[in-house]
C-alpha positions as protocol buffer text, in pm:
chain_id: "A"
residue {
  index: 1
  type: MET
  ca { x: -891 y: 110 z: 2206 }
}
residue {
  index: 2
  type: ALA
  ca { x: -1113 y: -180 z: 2228 }
}
residue {
  index: 3
  type: THR
  ca { x: -987 y: -408 z: 1949 }
}
residue {
  index: 4
  type: SER
  ca { x: -998 y: -747 z: 2126 }
}
residue {
  index: 5
  type: GLU
  ca { x: -1229 y: -876 z: 1851 }
}
residue {
  index: 6
  type: ALA
  ca { x: -965 y: -785 z: 1587 }
}
residue {
  index: 7
  type: ASP
  ca { x: -674 y: -911 z: 1799 }
}
residue {
  index: 8
  type: ARG
  ca { x: -836 y: -1261 z: 1803 }
}
residue {
  index: 9
  type: TRP
  ca { x: -796 y: -1282 z: 1420 }
}
residue {
  index: 10
  type: PHE
  ca { x: -529 y: -1050 z: 1299 }
}
residue {
  index: 11
  type: GLY
  ca { x: -221 y: -1227 z: 1426 }
}
residue {
  index: 12
  type: ASP
  ca { x: -151 y: -1549 z: 1243 }
}
residue {
  index: 13
  type: TYR
  ca { x: -469 y: -1553 z: 1033 }
}
residue {
  index: 14
  type: PRO
  ca { x: -593 y: -1905 z: 1153 }
}
residue {
  index: 15
  type: TRP
  ca { x: -833 y: -1951 z: 868 }
}
residue {
  index: 16
  type: GLN
  ca { x: -597 y: -1911 z: 584 }
}
residue {
  index: 17
  type: ASP
  ca { x: -532 y: -2282 z: 544 }
}
residue {
  index: 18
  type: ALA
  ca { x: -920 y: -2370 z: 587 }
}
residue {
  index: 19
  type: SER
  ca { x: -1144 y: -2463 z: 304 }
}
residue {
  index: 20
  type: SER
  ca { x: -1280 y: -2160 z: 135 }
}
residue {
  index: 21
  type: THR
  ca { x: -1640 y: -2300 z: 148 }
}
residue {
  index: 22
  type: SER
  ca { x: -1618 y: -2403 z: 527 }
}
residue {
  index: 23
  type: TRP
  ca { x: -1941 y: -2265 z: 683 }
}
residue {
  index: 24
  type: THR
  ca { x: -1774 y: -2266 z: 1025 }
}
residue {
  index: 25
  type: VAL
  ca { x: -1513 y: -2023 z: 888 }
}
residue {
  index: 26
  type: HIS
  ca { x: -1773 y: -1817 z: 723 }
}
residue {
  index: 27
  type: ALA
  ca { x: -1981 y: -1786 z: 1036 }
}
residue {
  index: 28
  type: VAL
  ca { x: -1692 y: -1693 z: 1243 }
}
residue {
  index: 29
  type: LEU
  ca { x: -1594 y: -1424 z: 1014 }
}
residue {
  index: 30
  type: GLU
  ca { x: -1953 y: -1291 z: 991 }
}
residue {
  index: 31
  type: ASP
  ca { x: -1956 y: -1273 z: 1371 }
}
residue {
  index: 32
  type: THR
  ca { x: -1625 y: -1111 z: 1384 }
}
residue {
  index: 33
  type: GLU
  ca { x: -1717 y: -847 z: 1135 }
}
residue {
  index: 34
  type: ALA
  ca { x: -2042 y: -765 z: 1320 }
}
residue {
  index: 35
  type: ALA
  ca { x: -1858 y: -730 z: 1645 }
}
residue {
  index: 36
  type: LEU
  ca { x: -1600 y: -505 z: 1482 }
}
residue {
  index: 37
  type: ARG
  ca { x: -1869 y: -278 z: 1339 }
}
residue {
  index: 38
  type: LYS
  ca { x: -2044 y: -267 z: 1664 }
}
residue {
  index: 39
  type: SER
  ca { x: -1724 y: -167 z: 1847 }
}
residue {
  index: 40
  type: ALA
  ca { x: -1651 y: 93 z: 1584 }
}
residue {
  index: 41
  type: GLY
  ca { x: -2002 y: 234 z: 1649 }
}
residue {
  index: 42
  type: ARG
  ca { x: -1932 y: 253 z: 2019 }
}
residue {
  index: 43
  type: LEU
  ca { x: -1607 y: 414 z: 1979 }
}
residue {
  index: 44
  type: ARG
  ca { x: -1740 y: 676 z: 1750 }
}
residue {
  index: 45
  type: SER
  ca { x: -2024 y: 759 z: 1966 }
}
residue {
  index: 46
  type: SER
  ca { x: -1797 y: 828 z: 2251 }
}
residue {
  index: 47
  type: GLY
  ca { x: -1576 y: 1062 z: 2031 }
}
residue {
  index: 48
  type: GLN
  ca { x: -1307 y: 826 z: 1953 }
}
residue {
  index: 49
  type: GLU
  ca { x: -1292 y: 877 z: 1591 }
}
residue {
  index: 50
  type: ASP
  ca { x: -932 y: 747 z: 1528 }
}
residue {
  index: 51
  type: GLY
  ca { x: -1017 y: 427 z: 1717 }
}
residue {
  index: 52
  type: ALA
  ca { x: -1345 y: 381 z: 1520 }
}
residue {
  index: 53
  type: ARG
  ca { x: -1159 y: 419 z: 1190 }
}
residue {
  index: 54
  type: GLN
  ca { x: -894 y: 170 z: 1305 }
}
residue {
  index: 55
  type: VAL
  ca { x: -1156 y: -98 z: 1405 }
}
residue {
  index: 56
  type: GLU
  ca { x: -1343 y: -26 z: 1076 }
}
residue {
  index: 57
  type: ARG
  ca { x: -1019 y: -108 z: 894 }
}
residue {
  index: 58
  type: PHE
  ca { x: -996 y: -439 z: 1065 }
}
residue {
  index: 59
  type: ALA
  ca { x: -1375 y: -501 z: 978 }
}
residue {
  index: 60
  type: ALA
  ca { x: -1285 y: -429 z: 612 }
}
residue {
  index: 61
  type: TRP
  ca { x: -1019 y: -697 z: 622 }
}
residue {
  index: 62
  type: VAL
  ca { x: -1273 y: -945 z: 744 }
}
residue {
  index: 63
  type: ARG
  ca { x: -1522 y: -840 z: 479 }
}
residue {
  index: 64
  type: PHE
  ca { x: -1248 y: -898 z: 216 }
}
residue {
  index: 65
  type: ASP
  ca { x: -1189 y: -1251 z: 344 }
}
residue {
  index: 66
  type: LEU
  ca { x: -1567 y: -1324 z: 323 }
}
residue {
  index: 67
  type: GLU
  ca { x: -1605 y: -1205 z: -21 }
}
residue {
  index: 68
  type: GLU
  ca { x: -1256 y: -1311 z: -160 }
}
residue {
  index: 69
  type: PRO
  ca { x: -1171 y: -1642 z: 33 }
}
residue {
  index: 70
  type: LEU
  ca { x: -938 y: -1796 z: -240 }
}
residue {
  index: 71
  type: VAL
  ca { x: -762 y: -1452 z: -307 }
}
residue {
  index: 72
  type: ALA
  ca { x: -716 y: -1398 z: 66 }
}
residue {
  index: 73
  type: GLN
  ca { x: -548 y: -1737 z: 119 }
}
residue {
  index: 74
  type: GLN
  ca { x: -323 y: -1655 z: -179 }
}
residue {
  index: 75
  type: LEU
  ca { x: -229 y: -1315 z: -34 }
}
residue {
  index: 76
  type: TYR
  ca { x: -175 y: -1458 z: 315 }
}
residue {
  index: 77
  type: ARG
  ca { x: 56 y: -1726 z: 163 }
}
residue {
  index: 78
  type: ALA
  ca { x: 254 y: -1449 z: -38 }
}
residue {
  index: 79
  type: VAL
  ca { x: 305 y: -1231 z: 273 }
}
residue {
  index: 80
  type: ALA
  ca { x: 423 y: -1532 z: 479 }
}
residue {
  index: 81
  type: ARG
  ca { x: 694 y: -1578 z: 227 }
}
residue {
  index: 82
  type: LEU
  ca { x: 804 y: -1215 z: 303 }
}
residue {
  index: 83
  type: ARG
  ca { x: 849 y: -1261 z: 677 }
}
residue {
  index: 84
  type: PRO
  ca { x: 1187 y: -1426 z: 680 }
}
residue {
  index: 85
  type: ILE
  ca { x: 1338 y: -1148 z: 463 }
}
residue {
  index: 86
  type: ARG
  ca { x: 1533 y: -896 z: 673 }
}
residue {
  index: 87
  type: GLN
  ca { x: 1676 y: -656 z: 423 }
}
residue {
  index: 88
  type: PRO
  ca { x: 1421 y: -371 z: 356 }
}
residue {
  index: 89
  type: GLY
  ca { x: 1549 y: -320 z: -10 }
}
residue {
  index: 90
  type: LEU
  ca { x: 1505 y: -682 z: -84 }
}
residue {
  index: 91
  type: LEU
  ca { x: 1183 y: -704 z: 89 }
}
residue {
  index: 92
  type: ALA
  ca { x: 1042 y: -400 z: -106 }
}
residue {
  index: 93
  type: GLY
  ca { x: 1156 y: -554 z: -428 }
}
residue {
  index: 94
  type: GLN
  ca { x: 942 y: -863 z: -352 }
}
residue {
  index: 95
  type: VAL
  ca { x: 643 y: -647 z: -268 }
}
residue {
  index: 96
  type: LEU
  ca { x: 676 y: -461 z: -586 }
}
residue {
  index: 97
  type: GLY
  ca { x: 695 y: -766 z: -796 }
}
residue {
  index: 98
  type: LYS
  ca { x: 373 y: -903 z: -634 }
}
residue {
  index: 99
  type: VAL
  ca { x: 194 y: -565 z: -679 }
}
residue {
  index: 100
  type: MET
  ca { x: 303 y: -552 z: -1045 }
}
residue {
  index: 101
  type: SER
  ca { x: 159 y: -896 z: -1100 }
}
residue {
  index: 102
  type: LEU
  ca { x: -172 y: -806 z: -931 }
}
residue {
  index: 103
  type: ALA
  ca { x: -188 y: -472 z: -1129 }
}
residue {
  index: 104
  type: ARG
  ca { x: -92 y: -619 z: -1462 }
}
residue {
  index: 105
  type: ALA
  ca { x: 200 y: -381 z: -1493 }
}
residue {
  index: 106
  type: ASP
  ca { x: 550 y: -409 z: -1615 }
}
residue {
  index: 107
  type: ARG
  ca { x: 705 y: -123 z: -1429 }
}
residue {
  index: 108
  type: GLY
  ca { x: 659 y: 35 z: -1089 }
}
residue {
  index: 109
  type: ASN
  ca { x: 839 y: 146 z: -773 }
}
residue {
  index: 110
  type: VAL
  ca { x: 832 y: 136 z: -388 }
}
residue {
  index: 111
  type: GLN
  ca { x: 895 y: 436 z: -186 }
}
residue {
  index: 112
  type: LEU
  ca { x: 921 y: 476 z: 184 }
}
residue {
  index: 113
  type: VAL
  ca { x: 837 y: 771 z: 405 }
}
residue {
  index: 114
  type: ASP
  ca { x: 1153 y: 949 z: 543 }
}
residue {
  index: 115
  type: PRO
  ca { x: 1079 y: 987 z: 922 }
}
residue {
  index: 116
  type: GLN
  ca { x: 1245 y: 1315 z: 931 }
}
residue {
  index: 117
  type: SER
  ca { x: 1122 y: 1513 z: 627 }
}
residue {
  index: 118
  type: GLY
  ca { x: 796 y: 1321 z: 557 }
}
residue {
  index: 119
  type: ALA
  ca { x: 913 y: 1280 z: 191 }
}
residue {
  index: 120
  type: LEU
  ca { x: 903 y: 964 z: -13 }
}
residue {
  index: 121
  type: THR
  ca { x: 1228 y: 809 z: -130 }
}
residue {
  index: 122
  type: ILE
  ca { x: 1260 y: 529 z: -381 }
}
residue {
  index: 123
  type: ILE
  ca { x: 1387 y: 194 z: -225 }
}
residue {
  index: 124
  type: ALA
  ca { x: 1301 y: -38 z: -517 }
}
residue {
  index: 125
  type: GLN
  ca { x: 1192 y: -6 z: -877 }
}
residue {
  index: 126
  type: HIS
  ca { x: 1159 y: -200 z: -1200 }
}
residue {
  index: 127
  type: GLY
  ca { x: 1140 y: -67 z: -1561 }
}
residue {
  index: 128
  type: PHE
  ca { x: 1274 y: 291 z: -1512 }
}
residue {
  index: 129
  type: ASP
  ca { x: 1592 y: 456 z: -1632 }
}
residue {
  index: 130
  type: GLU
  ca { x: 1822 y: 689 z: -1435 }
}
residue {
  index: 131
  type: LYS
  ca { x: 1644 y: 1001 z: -1546 }
}
residue {
  index: 132
  type: PHE
  ca { x: 1312 y: 897 z: -1405 }
}
residue {
  index: 133
  type: LEU
  ca { x: 1486 y: 775 z: -1084 }
}
residue {
  index: 134
  type: ASP
  ca { x: 1650 y: 1098 z: -1040 }
}
residue {
  index: 135
  type: HIS
  ca { x: 1328 y: 1301 z: -1102 }
}
residue {
  index: 136
  type: PHE
  ca { x: 1133 y: 1090 z: -847 }
}
residue {
  index: 137
  type: ALA
  ca { x: 1409 y: 1002 z: -602 }
}
residue {
  index: 138
  type: VAL
  ca { x: 1271 y: 1217 z: -329 }
}
residue {
  index: 139
  type: VAL
  ca { x: 893 y: 1328 z: -354 }
}
residue {
  index: 140
  type: ALA
  ca { x: 724 y: 1591 z: -133 }
}
residue {
  index: 141
  type: ASP
  ca { x: 487 y: 1754 z: -374 }
}
residue {
  index: 142
  type: ARG
  ca { x: 108 y: 1711 z: -414 }
}
residue {
  index: 143
  type: GLY
  ca { x: 88 y: 1670 z: -784 }
}
residue {
  index: 144
  type: SER
  ca { x: 238 y: 1334 z: -838 }
}
residue {
  index: 145
  type: ALA
  ca { x: 21 y: 1018 z: -787 }
}
residue {
  index: 146
  type: CYS
  ca { x: 240 y: 885 z: -508 }
}
residue {
  index: 147
  type: GLY
  ca { x: 234 y: 1220 z: -336 }
}
residue {
  index: 148
  type: ARG
  ca { x: -139 y: 1244 z: -337 }
}
residue {
  index: 149
  type: ALA
  ca { x: -169 y: 888 z: -229 }
}
residue {
  index: 150
  type: ALA
  ca { x: 63 y: 955 z: 73 }
}
residue {
  index: 151
  type: ARG
  ca { x: -113 y: 1277 z: 168 }
}
residue {
  index: 152
  type: ARG
  ca { x: -449 y: 1121 z: 173 }
}
residue {
  index: 153
  type: ASN
  ca { x: -322 y: 776 z: 283 }
}
residue {
  index: 154
  type: ALA
  ca { x: -572 y: 624 z: 30 }
}
residue {
  index: 155
  type: GLN
  ca { x: -533 y: 462 z: -322 }
}
residue {
  index: 156
  type: LEU
  ca { x: -511 y: 694 z: -618 }
}
residue {
  index: 157
  type: VAL
  ca { x: -521 y: 639 z: -989 }
}
residue {
  index: 158
  type: ILE
  ca { x: -437 y: 873 z: -1256 }
}
residue {
  index: 159
  type: THR
  ca { x: -586 y: 727 z: -1569 }
}
residue {
  index: 160
  type: ASP
  ca { x: -412 y: 962 z: -1802 }
}
residue {
  index: 161
  type: VAL
  ca { x: -135 y: 1180 z: -1693 }
}
residue {
  index: 162
  type: VAL
  ca { x: -178 y: 1421 z: -1994 }
}
residue {
  index: 163
  type: ALA
  ca { x: -536 y: 1513 z: -1888 }
}
residue {
  index: 164
  type: ASP
  ca { x: -460 y: 1531 z: -1518 }
}
residue {
  index: 165
  type: ARG
  ca { x: -403 y: 1893 z: -1428 }
}
residue {
  index: 166
  type: GLY
  ca { x: -222 y: 1821 z: -1098 }
}
residue {
  index: 167
  type: PHE
  ca { x: 31 y: 1598 z: -1272 }
}
residue {
  index: 168
  type: GLU
  ca { x: 154 y: 1878 z: -1499 }
}
residue {
  index: 169
  type: PRO
  ca { x: 497 y: 1934 z: -1338 }
}
residue {
  index: 170
  type: HIS
  ca { x: 576 y: 1563 z: -1411 }
}
residue {
  index: 171
  type: ARG
  ca { x: 437 y: 1527 z: -1762 }
}
residue {
  index: 172
  type: GLU
  ca { x: 772 y: 1578 z: -1917 }
}
residue {
  index: 173
  type: ILE
  ca { x: 937 y: 1298 z: -1729 }
}
residue {
  index: 174
  type: ALA
  ca { x: 626 y: 1082 z: -1784 }
}
residue {
  index: 175
  type: ALA
  ca { x: 661 y: 1131 z: -2165 }
}
residue {
  index: 176
  type: SER
  ca { x: 1036 y: 1051 z: -2167 }
}
residue {
  index: 177
  type: SER
  ca { x: 976 y: 751 z: -1940 }
}
residue {
  index: 178
  type: GLY
  ca { x: 696 y: 620 z: -2161 }
}
residue {
  index: 179
  type: PHE
  ca { x: 404 y: 604 z: -1923 }
}
residue {
  index: 180
  type: ARG
  ca { x: 58 y: 755 z: -1943 }
}
residue {
  index: 181
  type: ALA
  ca { x: -118 y: 614 z: -1638 }
}
residue {
  index: 182
  type: VAL
  ca { x: -24 y: 528 z: -1281 }
}
residue {
  index: 183
  type: GLN
  ca { x: -186 y: 388 z: -973 }
}
residue {
  index: 184
  type: SER
  ca { x: -34 y: 433 z: -626 }
}
residue {
  index: 185
  type: THR
  ca { x: -143 y: 242 z: -305 }
}
residue {
  index: 186
  type: PRO
  ca { x: -27 y: 339 z: 44 }
}
residue {
  index: 187
  type: LEU
  ca { x: 171 y: 107 z: 255 }
}
residue {
  index: 188
  type: ALA
  ca { x: 74 y: 119 z: 617 }
}
residue {
  index: 189
  type: ASP
  ca { x: 163 y: -52 z: 948 }
}
residue {
  index: 190
  type: ARG
  ca { x: -90 y: -226 z: 1161 }
}
residue {
  index: 191
  type: GLU
  ca { x: -210 y: 86 z: 1306 }
}
residue {
  index: 192
  type: GLY
  ca { x: -273 y: 244 z: 975 }
}
residue {
  index: 193
  type: ARG
  ca { x: 33 y: 472 z: 987 }
}
residue {
  index: 194
  type: LEU
  ca { x: 181 y: 552 z: 638 }
}
residue {
  index: 195
  type: ILE
  ca { x: 512 y: 384 z: 586 }
}
residue {
  index: 196
  type: GLY
  ca { x: 538 y: 419 z: 213 }
}
residue {
  index: 197
  type: VAL
  ca { x: 365 y: 393 z: -136 }
}
residue {
  index: 198
  type: VAL
  ca { x: 379 y: 126 z: -412 }
}
residue {
  index: 199
  type: SER
  ca { x: 308 y: 253 z: -758 }
}
residue {
  index: 200
  type: THR
  ca { x: 260 y: 85 z: -1089 }
}
residue {
  index: 201
  type: HIS
  ca { x: 268 y: 262 z: -1434 }
}
residue {
  index: 202
  type: TYR
  ca { x: 120 y: 191 z: -1773 }
}
residue {
  index: 203
  type: ALA
  ca { x: 220 y: 290 z: -2124 }
}
residue {
  index: 204
  type: ARG
  ca { x: -132 y: 391 z: -2227 }
}
residue {
  index: 205
  type: PRO
  ca { x: -425 y: 555 z: -2050 }
}
residue {
  index: 206
  type: TYR
  ca { x: -554 y: 284 z: -1813 }
}
residue {
  index: 207
  type: ALA
  ca { x: -793 y: 231 z: -1520 }
}
residue {
  index: 208
  type: LEU
  ca { x: -780 y: -64 z: -1305 }
}
residue {
  index: 209
  type: SER
  ca { x: -1090 y: -246 z: -1211 }
}
residue {
  index: 210
  type: ALA
  ca { x: -1230 y: -185 z: -859 }
}
residue {
  index: 211
  type: ARG
  ca { x: -1180 y: -550 z: -768 }
}
residue {
  index: 212
  type: ALA
  ca { x: -811 y: -530 z: -879 }
}
residue {
  index: 213
  type: MET
  ca { x: -762 y: -212 z: -665 }
}
residue {
  index: 214
  type: ARG
  ca { x: -928 y: -375 z: -377 }
}
residue {
  index: 215
  type: ILE
  ca { x: -698 y: -679 z: -391 }
}
residue {
  index: 216
  type: ILE
  ca { x: -384 y: -457 z: -439 }
}
residue {
  index: 217
  type: LYS
  ca { x: -498 y: -260 z: -134 }
}
residue {
  index: 218
  type: ARG
  ca { x: -551 y: -569 z: 72 }
}
residue {
  index: 219
  type: TYR
  ca { x: -201 y: -704 z: -14 }
}
residue {
  index: 220
  type: ALA
  ca { x: -49 y: -365 z: 60 }
}
residue {
  index: 221
  type: ASP
  ca { x: -211 y: -359 z: 401 }
}
residue {
  index: 222
  type: LEU
  ca { x: -58 y: -714 z: 472 }
}
residue {
  index: 223
  type: ALA
  ca { x: 280 y: -626 z: 304 }
}
residue {
  index: 224
  type: GLY
  ca { x: 301 y: -280 z: 485 }
}
residue {
  index: 225
  type: GLN
  ca { x: 301 y: -446 z: 824 }
}
residue {
  index: 226
  type: VAL
  ca { x: 596 y: -666 z: 726 }
}
residue {
  index: 227
  type: LEU
  ca { x: 785 y: -366 z: 572 }
}
residue {
  index: 228
  type: ALA
  ca { x: 725 y: -161 z: 885 }
}
residue {
  index: 229
  type: ALA
  ca { x: 869 y: -432 z: 1116 }
}
residue {
  index: 230
  type: SER
  ca { x: 1171 y: -468 z: 872 }
}
residue {
  index: 231
  type: SER
  ca { x: 1226 y: -83 z: 843 }
}
residue {
  index: 232
  type: SER
  ca { x: 1233 y: -45 z: 1221 }
}
residue {
  index: 233
  type: ALA
  ca { x: 1477 y: -324 z: 1264 }
}
residue {
  index: 234
  type: ALA
  ca { x: 1738 y: -202 z: 995 }
}
residue {
  index: 235
  type: PRO
  ca { x: 1797 y: 86 z: 755 }
}
residue {
  index: 236
  type: PRO
  ca { x: 1717 y: 42 z: 383 }
}
residue {
  index: 237
  type: ASP
  ca { x: 2014 y: -151 z: 219 }
}
residue {
  index: 238
  type: GLY
  ca { x: 1929 y: -59 z: -123 }
}
residue {
  index: 239
  type: THR
  ca { x: 1904 y: -414 z: -253 }
}
residue {
  index: 240
  type: SER
  ca { x: 1619 y: -597 z: -413 }
}
residue {
  index: 241
  type: THR
  ca { x: 1548 y: -903 z: -609 }
}
residue {
  index: 242
  type: GLY
  ca { x: 1391 y: -874 z: -959 }
}
residue {
  index: 243
  type: SER
  ca { x: 1420 y: -501 z: -948 }
}
residue {
  index: 244
  type: SER
  ca { x: 1661 y: -218 z: -916 }
}
residue {
  index: 245
  type: ALA
  ca { x: 1673 y: -39 z: -592 }
}
residue {
  index: 246
  type: ARG
  ca { x: 1745 y: 323 z: -493 }
}
residue {
  index: 247
  type: PRO
  ca { x: 1910 y: 399 z: -158 }
}
residue {
  index: 248
  type: ALA
  ca { x: 1725 y: 616 z: 101 }
}
residue {
  index: 249
  type: ALA
  ca { x: 1734 y: 987 z: 126 }
}
residue {
  index: 250
  type: PRO
  ca { x: 2094 y: 1061 z: 231 }
}
residue {
  index: 251
  type: ALA
  ca { x: 2223 y: 901 z: -80 }
}
residue {
  index: 252
  type: VAL
  ca { x: 2009 y: 1081 z: -327 }
}
residue {
  index: 253
  type: THR
  ca { x: 2004 y: 1428 z: -201 }
}
residue {
  index: 254
  type: GLY
  ca { x: 2161 y: 1543 z: -528 }
}
residue {
  index: 255
  type: ALA
  ca { x: 1849 y: 1449 z: -711 }
}
residue {
  index: 256
  type: GLN
  ca { x: 1618 y: 1634 z: -467 }
}
residue {
  index: 257
  type: ARG
  ca { x: 1611 y: 1957 z: -673 }
}
residue {
  index: 258
  type: SER
  ca { x: 1430 y: 1794 z: -962 }
}
residue {
  index: 259
  type: SER
  ca { x: 1186 y: 1587 z: -769 }
}
residue {
  index: 260
  type: SER
  ca { x: 1068 y: 1800 z: -483 }
}
residue {
  index: 261
  type: THR
  ca { x: 831 y: 2083 z: -586 }
}
residue {
  index: 262
  type: GLY
  ca { x: 695 y: 2167 z: -245 }
}
residue {
  index: 263
  type: SER
  ca { x: 759 y: 2147 z: 125 }
}
residue {
  index: 264
  type: PRO
  ca { x: 721 y: 1797 z: 283 }
}
residue {
  index: 265
  type: THR
  ca { x: 377 y: 1712 z: 410 }
}
residue {
  index: 266
  type: ALA
  ca { x: 422 y: 1663 z: 776 }
}
residue {
  index: 267
  type: THR
  ca { x: 97 y: 1474 z: 812 }
}
residue {
  index: 268
  type: TRP
  ca { x: 205 y: 1172 z: 601 }
}
residue {
  index: 269
  type: PRO
  ca { x: 392 y: 973 z: 868 }
}
residue {
  index: 270
  type: GLY
  ca { x: 98 y: 1001 z: 1123 }
}
residue {
  index: 271
  type: SER
  ca { x: -187 y: 974 z: 871 }
}
residue {
  index: 272
  type: THR
  ca { x: -468 y: 720 z: 940 }
}
residue {
  index: 273
  type: ALA
  ca { x: -557 y: 480 z: 667 }
}
residue {
  index: 274
  type: GLU
  ca { x: -903 y: 474 z: 531 }
}
residue {
  index: 275
  type: PRO
  ca { x: -1091 y: 158 z: 559 }
}
């Protein structure tokens, strides 16, 4: 796939310490986005749809930096602080804390995709009791917010779980856990392959702004790459800072009966992220 334009920029993010008003940086980003869009068009016209979508994903990153330069710099610095962390559970806890801050939420969780089953397993959480953790310890259904986000590899918001028909199997646990709204954002590696989902929950019906969702998505794109590298280097260790963690699937199989309402979605691990 022709991604040389992207590779020039999506390594060390050379502009992250530059002035947000630098016309040189702005011009370079404009040219980069244009080159990526052109490359995506060529790939699509030659029938390489997956490659086109990947390059469009890179172009969307550049567009974000153009439109949100100060936020982009903050996100790059936040992700740079994640890179030295080697334990996946600790790393997931840090990612969750940042997303909760961006989403203005006081509870949430991070789930990773089990490579064998395709199901989601909780690796870090904050604000939930054991009953919630048992119910959602392993998720392979299409009704929950995280399950839908994973299946589509796209952000999903349920503004009111009581009014959402698909969420019906989980309404009882939502009521007992005290949440009415939830947003879920996929975590993907550099190629757009799904590795997990980060979700935040709200006590009342709630809808995040389009800008907030976009910022969360950009951070998740960056953090997902770090998580992917960490997860491939070591198994989840069940530890996190500032949040409680759950071990991966082998340690929570006893809870699977209450959290899995369907067969695992085999397409999750290989899904392609939407730009």
